[in-house]
Short mmCIF file of C-alpha atoms in Angstrom, two decimals:
data_model
loop_
_atom_site.label_atom_id
_atom_site.label_comp_id
_atom_site.label_asym_id
_atom_site.label_seq_id
_atom_site.Cartn_x
_atom_site.Cartn_y
_atom_site.Cartn_z
CA MET A 11 0.00 0.00 0.00
CA ARG A 12 2.81 2.39 0.92
CA THR A 13 4.48 1.64 -2.40
CA PHE A 14 1.27 2.49 -4.24
CA ILE A 15 0.89 5.81 -2.39
CA VAL A 16 4.52 6.73 -3.10
CA SER A 17 3.98 5.92 -6.78
CA VAL A 18 0.88 8.12 -6.93
CA ILE A 19 2.70 10.99 -5.23
CA MET A 20 5.63 10.65 -7.64
CA LEU A 21 3.23 10.63 -10.58
CA LEU A 22 1.44 13.74 -9.31
CA LEU A 23 4.77 15.52 -8.80
CA ALA A 24 5.85 14.57 -12.30
CA VAL A 25 2.61 15.84 -13.80
CA SER A 26 2.80 19.01 -11.71
CA GLY A 27 6.40 19.54 -12.73
CA ALA A 28 5.58 19.03 -16.40
CA PHE A 29 2.66 21.45 -16.13
CA ALA A 30 4.83 24.05 -14.39
CA ALA A 31 7.53 23.61 -17.01
CA GLU A 32 4.96 24.04 -19.77
CA MET A 33 3.61 27.18 -18.10
CA ASN A 34 7.11 28.60 -17.77
CA MET A 35 7.79 27.85 -21.41
CA GLU A 36 4.55 29.59 -22.35
CA LYS A 37 5.52 32.61 -20.24
CA GLU A 38 8.92 32.76 -21.92
CA LYS A 39 7.27 32.41 -25.31
CA THR A 40 4.92 35.29 -24.50
CA LYS A 41 7.82 37.31 -23.16
CA GLU A 42 9.65 36.90 -26.45
CA LYS A 43 6.70 37.76 -28.73
CA SER A 44 7.83 40.57 -30.99
CA ALA A 45 6.10 43.10 -33.23
CA VAL A 46 6.88 46.08 -35.46
CA VAL A 47 5.22 49.48 -35.53
CA ILE A 48 5.77 51.63 -38.61
CA ALA A 49 5.53 55.26 -37.51
CA ALA A 50 4.52 57.63 -40.29
CA PHE A 51 3.29 61.20 -40.19
CA GLY A 52 0.53 59.97 -42.49
CA THR A 53 -1.28 61.32 -45.52
CA THR A 54 -4.87 61.95 -46.58
CA TYR A 55 -4.02 61.56 -50.28
CA GLU A 56 -4.99 58.16 -51.63
CA SER A 57 -2.40 58.54 -54.41
CA ALA A 58 0.32 59.01 -51.78
CA LEU A 59 -0.66 55.99 -49.69
CA ASP A 60 1.19 53.65 -52.02
CA SER A 61 4.55 54.83 -50.67
CA LEU A 62 3.62 53.82 -47.13
CA LEU A 63 1.94 50.58 -48.16
CA LYS A 64 5.04 49.54 -50.10
CA ILE A 65 7.18 50.14 -47.01
CA GLU A 66 4.73 48.07 -44.98
CA LYS A 67 4.88 45.29 -47.59
CA ASP A 68 8.69 45.24 -47.58
CA VAL A 69 8.81 45.09 -43.78
CA LYS A 70 6.33 42.22 -43.73
CA ALA A 71 8.34 40.33 -46.33
CA VAL A 72 11.44 40.53 -44.12
CA VAL A 73 9.93 39.67 -40.71
CA GLY A 74 7.55 36.95 -41.90
CA LYS A 75 3.96 36.10 -41.01
CA GLU A 76 4.62 35.38 -37.31
CA VAL A 77 5.56 38.99 -36.50
CA PRO A 78 2.68 41.50 -36.70
CA VAL A 79 3.42 44.78 -38.48
CA ARG A 80 1.15 47.72 -37.61
CA MET A 81 0.98 51.16 -39.21
CA ALA A 82 0.63 54.22 -36.96
CA PHE A 83 0.05 57.85 -38.01
CA THR A 84 1.52 60.54 -35.78
CA SER A 85 -0.61 63.39 -37.17
CA ASN A 86 -3.77 63.98 -35.12
CA ILE A 87 -5.46 65.79 -38.00
CA ILE A 88 -4.74 63.06 -40.53
CA ARG A 89 -6.00 60.31 -38.20
CA LYS A 90 -9.19 62.26 -37.59
CA ILE A 91 -9.85 62.53 -41.33
CA TRP A 92 -9.43 58.79 -41.81
CA HIS A 93 -11.72 58.09 -38.85
CA GLU A 94 -14.38 60.32 -40.40
CA ARG A 95 -14.04 58.55 -43.74
CA LYS A 96 -14.87 55.28 -41.99
CA ASN A 97 -18.49 56.42 -41.78
CA ASP A 98 -18.64 57.56 -45.40
CA PRO A 99 -19.85 54.60 -47.50
CA THR A 100 -19.55 56.58 -50.74
CA TYR A 101 -15.89 57.32 -50.11
CA LYS A 102 -15.13 53.71 -49.19
CA ALA A 103 -16.90 52.44 -52.30
CA GLU A 104 -14.88 54.80 -54.50
CA HIS A 105 -11.55 53.96 -52.84
CA LYS A 106 -11.38 50.22 -52.48
CA GLU A 107 -7.59 50.41 -52.67
CA VAL A 108 -7.53 51.82 -49.12
CA PRO A 109 -6.86 49.07 -46.52
CA GLU A 110 -9.72 48.68 -44.04
CA TYR A 111 -7.43 49.06 -41.01
CA LEU A 112 -6.56 52.60 -42.07
CA TYR A 113 -10.02 53.83 -41.12
CA ASN A 114 -9.14 53.02 -37.50
CA VAL A 115 -5.48 54.02 -37.63
CA LYS A 116 -4.03 55.05 -34.25
CA ASN A 117 -1.02 56.97 -33.03
CA VAL A 118 2.15 55.19 -31.94
CA LEU A 119 1.20 54.96 -28.27
CA GLY A 120 -2.24 53.56 -29.06
CA THR A 121 -0.79 51.03 -31.48
CA MET A 122 1.81 49.89 -28.96
CA ALA A 123 -0.88 49.59 -26.28
CA ASP A 124 -2.91 47.30 -28.55
CA LEU A 125 0.11 45.10 -29.19
CA GLN A 126 0.98 44.95 -25.49
CA ASN A 127 -2.59 43.93 -24.72
CA GLU A 128 -2.20 41.11 -27.25
CA GLY A 129 0.91 39.84 -25.46
CA TYR A 130 3.66 41.48 -27.53
CA ARG A 131 6.30 42.81 -25.15
CA ASN A 132 9.16 43.32 -27.60
CA ILE A 133 8.48 46.06 -30.13
CA VAL A 134 10.55 47.81 -32.75
CA VAL A 135 9.20 51.20 -33.76
CA GLN A 136 10.51 52.14 -37.18
CA PRO A 137 9.80 55.67 -38.42
CA THR A 138 9.46 56.62 -42.05
CA TYR A 139 10.80 60.10 -41.27
CA LEU A 140 13.52 61.52 -43.48
CA THR A 141 15.54 63.37 -40.84
CA SER A 142 16.20 63.48 -37.13
CA GLY A 143 13.87 66.42 -36.62
CA GLU A 144 11.03 67.34 -34.29
CA GLU A 145 8.85 64.31 -35.09
CA TYR A 146 11.71 61.88 -34.49
CA SER A 147 12.74 63.55 -31.24
CA ASP A 148 9.19 63.26 -29.91
CA LEU A 149 8.90 59.65 -31.07
CA LYS A 150 12.04 58.65 -29.21
CA ALA A 151 10.79 60.44 -26.08
CA TYR A 152 7.51 58.48 -26.18
CA VAL A 153 9.18 55.10 -26.59
CA GLU A 154 11.96 55.79 -24.09
CA GLY A 155 9.31 56.87 -21.59
CA LEU A 156 7.53 53.51 -21.94
CA ASP A 157 10.81 51.66 -21.79
CA GLY A 158 11.67 53.42 -18.53
CA ILE A 159 8.60 52.20 -16.64
CA LYS A 160 9.73 50.33 -13.50
CA THR A 161 7.55 47.94 -11.51
CA LEU A 162 8.20 46.16 -8.21
CA LYS A 163 8.36 42.89 -10.11
CA ASP A 164 9.86 42.72 -13.58
CA LYS A 165 7.10 40.44 -14.80
CA TRP A 166 4.59 43.29 -14.48
CA LYS A 167 6.53 45.67 -16.71
CA PRO A 168 4.35 46.48 -19.73
CA PHE A 169 7.23 45.87 -22.13
CA ASN A 170 10.34 43.75 -22.15
CA ARG A 171 12.43 45.31 -24.91
CA LEU A 172 11.70 48.39 -27.01
CA ALA A 173 13.72 49.91 -29.84
CA VAL A 174 13.40 52.87 -32.21
CA GLY A 175 15.00 52.66 -35.65
CA LYS A 176 16.84 55.60 -37.18
CA PRO A 177 15.25 57.93 -39.71
CA ILE A 178 16.34 57.62 -43.33
CA THR A 179 19.22 60.10 -43.10
CA GLY A 180 20.41 58.83 -39.72
CA ASP A 181 20.57 60.29 -36.25
CA TYR A 182 23.51 61.84 -34.37
CA ASP A 183 26.15 59.85 -36.31
CA TYR A 184 24.64 60.37 -39.73
CA HIS A 185 27.44 60.69 -42.31
CA GLU A 186 27.32 57.12 -43.61
CA ASP A 187 23.51 57.20 -43.55
CA LEU A 188 23.47 60.40 -45.60
CA LYS A 189 25.88 58.87 -48.10
CA ALA A 190 23.67 55.78 -48.47
CA PHE A 191 20.63 58.01 -48.95
CA ALA A 192 22.37 60.05 -51.65
CA GLU A 193 23.25 56.84 -53.48
CA SER A 194 19.64 55.66 -53.26
CA LEU A 195 18.50 58.69 -55.26
CA LYS A 196 20.31 57.70 -58.45
CA LYS A 197 17.10 57.01 -60.35
CA ASP A 198 15.94 60.60 -59.74
CA VAL A 199 19.23 61.93 -61.05
CA ASP A 200 18.97 59.67 -64.09
CA LEU A 201 15.43 60.94 -64.73
CA ALA A 202 16.60 64.57 -64.71
CA ALA A 203 19.62 63.74 -66.86
CA SER A 204 17.41 62.01 -69.44
CA SER A 205 15.72 65.35 -70.18
CA SER A 206 18.89 67.45 -69.74
CA SER A 207 17.38 69.08 -66.67
CA ALA A 208 18.70 70.15 -63.31
CA LEU A 209 17.13 68.30 -60.37
CA VAL A 210 15.39 70.28 -57.63
CA TYR A 211 14.13 68.65 -54.43
CA MET A 212 11.55 70.13 -52.07
CA GLY A 213 12.11 68.86 -48.53
CA HIS A 214 9.93 69.57 -45.53
CA GLY A 215 12.43 70.96 -43.02
CA ASN A 216 11.34 72.27 -39.62
CA GLU A 217 11.38 75.46 -37.58
CA HIS A 218 12.61 73.91 -34.35
CA LEU A 219 15.86 72.10 -35.09
CA SER A 220 18.76 72.68 -37.47
CA THR A 221 18.06 71.95 -41.12
CA GLY A 222 21.74 72.00 -42.01
CA ILE A 223 21.53 68.40 -43.17
CA TYR A 224 19.75 69.63 -46.32
CA TYR A 225 22.77 71.79 -47.19
CA GLU A 226 25.01 68.79 -46.62
CA LEU A 227 22.78 66.59 -48.75
CA GLU A 228 22.86 69.06 -51.64
CA LYS A 229 26.65 69.22 -51.48
CA LEU A 230 26.94 65.44 -51.30
CA LEU A 231 24.53 64.89 -54.19
CA ASN A 232 26.49 67.23 -56.43
CA GLU A 233 29.72 65.47 -55.50
CA THR A 234 28.18 62.06 -56.11
CA TYR A 235 26.55 63.01 -59.43
CA PRO A 236 28.77 65.77 -60.88
CA LYS A 237 27.17 65.66 -64.36
CA THR A 238 23.77 66.85 -63.10
CA LYS A 239 23.11 70.04 -61.16
CA ILE A 240 21.11 69.28 -58.01
CA TYR A 241 19.44 71.70 -55.62
CA VAL A 242 17.65 71.12 -52.31
CA GLY A 243 15.19 73.48 -50.64
CA THR A 244 12.70 73.19 -47.78
CA VAL A 245 9.18 74.32 -46.98
CA GLU A 246 10.23 75.21 -43.42
CA GLY A 247 13.66 76.37 -42.31
CA HIS A 248 16.67 76.62 -44.61
CA PRO A 249 17.57 76.46 -47.43
CA ASP A 250 14.24 77.94 -48.47
CA LEU A 251 12.61 78.53 -51.85
CA GLY A 252 14.31 81.91 -52.23
CA ASP A 253 17.73 80.31 -51.76
CA VAL A 254 16.98 77.78 -54.50
CA VAL A 255 15.68 80.42 -56.94
CA ASN A 256 18.80 82.53 -56.42
CA LYS A 257 21.06 79.54 -57.07
CA LEU A 258 19.19 78.58 -60.22
CA LYS A 259 19.44 82.12 -61.55
CA ALA A 260 23.14 82.34 -60.71
CA ASP A 261 23.76 79.04 -62.51
CA LYS A 262 21.54 80.14 -65.44
CA VAL A 263 19.41 77.02 -65.18
CA LYS A 264 16.47 77.04 -67.61
CA LYS A 265 14.95 73.60 -67.08
CA ILE A 266 14.34 71.53 -63.96
CA THR A 267 12.84 68.26 -62.79
CA LEU A 268 11.03 69.04 -59.53
CA LYS A 269 10.49 66.29 -56.96
CA PRO A 270 9.42 66.08 -53.30
CA LEU A 271 12.15 65.01 -50.91
CA MET A 272 9.48 63.38 -48.76
CA VAL A 273 8.41 59.79 -48.21
CA VAL A 274 4.91 60.53 -49.53
CA ALA A 275 3.80 62.90 -52.27
CA GLY A 276 0.92 64.30 -50.23
CA ASP A 277 -0.35 67.79 -49.47
CA HIS A 278 3.00 69.59 -49.68
CA ALA A 279 3.89 67.93 -52.96
CA ASN A 280 0.50 68.46 -54.60
CA ASN A 281 -0.02 72.03 -53.41
CA ASP A 282 3.17 73.73 -52.19
CA MET A 283 5.34 72.11 -54.84
CA ALA A 284 3.19 71.41 -57.92
CA GLY A 285 0.03 73.44 -57.28
CA ASP A 286 -1.34 76.21 -59.48
CA GLU A 287 -1.49 78.82 -56.72
CA GLU A 288 0.72 81.89 -57.05
CA ASP A 289 2.99 80.83 -54.18
CA SER A 290 3.67 77.25 -55.34
CA TRP A 291 7.21 76.33 -56.27
CA LYS A 292 6.14 75.39 -59.78
CA ILE A 293 4.58 78.78 -60.45
CA ILE A 294 7.42 80.75 -58.88
CA PHE A 295 10.05 78.84 -60.88
CA THR A 296 7.98 79.32 -64.05
CA LYS A 297 7.75 83.07 -63.47
CA ALA A 298 11.52 83.10 -63.07
CA GLY A 299 11.79 81.85 -66.65
CA ILE A 300 12.48 78.22 -65.75
CA LYS A 301 10.70 75.30 -67.41
CA VAL A 302 9.37 72.97 -64.71
CA ALA A 303 8.55 69.25 -64.88
CA PRO A 304 6.99 68.26 -61.52
CA VAL A 305 7.08 64.60 -60.53
CA LEU A 306 4.51 63.65 -57.89
CA GLU A 307 6.27 60.63 -56.48
CA GLY A 308 7.25 60.09 -52.85
CA LEU A 309 10.52 58.54 -51.72
CA GLY A 310 8.58 55.48 -50.60
CA GLU A 311 8.14 54.59 -54.27
CA ASN A 312 11.91 54.10 -54.51
CA PRO A 313 12.97 50.51 -53.61
CA ALA A 314 16.45 51.69 -52.61
CA VAL A 315 15.00 54.15 -50.08
CA ARG A 316 12.63 51.52 -48.72
CA LYS A 317 15.60 49.21 -48.20
CA ILE A 318 17.18 51.86 -45.96
CA VAL A 319 14.02 51.91 -43.82
CA VAL A 320 13.97 48.11 -43.54
CA ASP A 321 17.70 47.93 -42.76
CA ASN A 322 17.33 50.54 -40.03
CA MET A 323 14.55 48.47 -38.48
CA LEU A 324 16.67 45.31 -38.52
CA LYS A 325 19.66 47.13 -36.99
CA ALA A 326 17.51 48.53 -34.18
CA ALA A 327 16.09 45.09 -33.47
CA ALA A 328 19.54 43.50 -33.39
CA GLU A 329 20.93 46.15 -31.04
CA ALA A 330 18.01 45.62 -28.64
CA ASP A 331 18.23 41.82 -28.97
CA ILE A 332 14.70 41.64 -30.37
CA LYS A 333 14.07 38.64 -32.58
CA LEU A 334 11.92 39.47 -35.58
CA LYS A 335 11.97 36.09 -37.32
#
């Protein structure tokens, strides 16, 4: 009888141990669940969405089906417009190319909260921003704030590992990133060269941080592609439109290919750059006696630029020891 009881106890301990081991494995598995958030300013232009959707597609192709990839828009105004369109059946019927999830798009914090609620504690946030400007600084502050949450027990921390990828032109140590970006723009230079035009880029810029990187980019582009004259201006900050006009006049340029130096060809590209209003770049260049060929194509349409975004995501994941495959 004693032998039987001992055997039962041993069996129960074995089962209990196996169950505990399985639970621990499940906890570890949950702890290691990883996801990616693509952080974009966003756009309300359906024609510009393709740039972002192609980035999303490339990211998904790299991380595989087991790792969820979510799009987040940082612009409050743009999100509100998409949320309003959700209740417009006519709009949805006319724009079937728009993914359904976009009508409920959230900001980065909301998207991360959803993923955390689903059990994803390791997240890489990869921005589609061009430069290390105001948007990127705020994004890093949000993610670092979440990463800094301390709890009495580690298991109750909302996240395990968080990482933020660099913008396209890099962060504080940006020289190699800027060089790679300049090389990725070869197809734009070839397009301008094919029509014997100079190439003019309209970047966004900002009024809060230095926009000196645009000066550096212009210099680097002209060194990299010496056979084509290339100019870079910004909507906000410097160099501005006036700087570009003065340079074109000084160089006696009579024909340009005009492109947005932005991931999406949205509002700025359609209106500020290529619009028919008196203050658009196209009209001002035309009045200066320059023939203008606007190209409404965002940087996200360029596979070489998208590769930079994907590579930055993978580097950030590796540095944070986040497994994405």
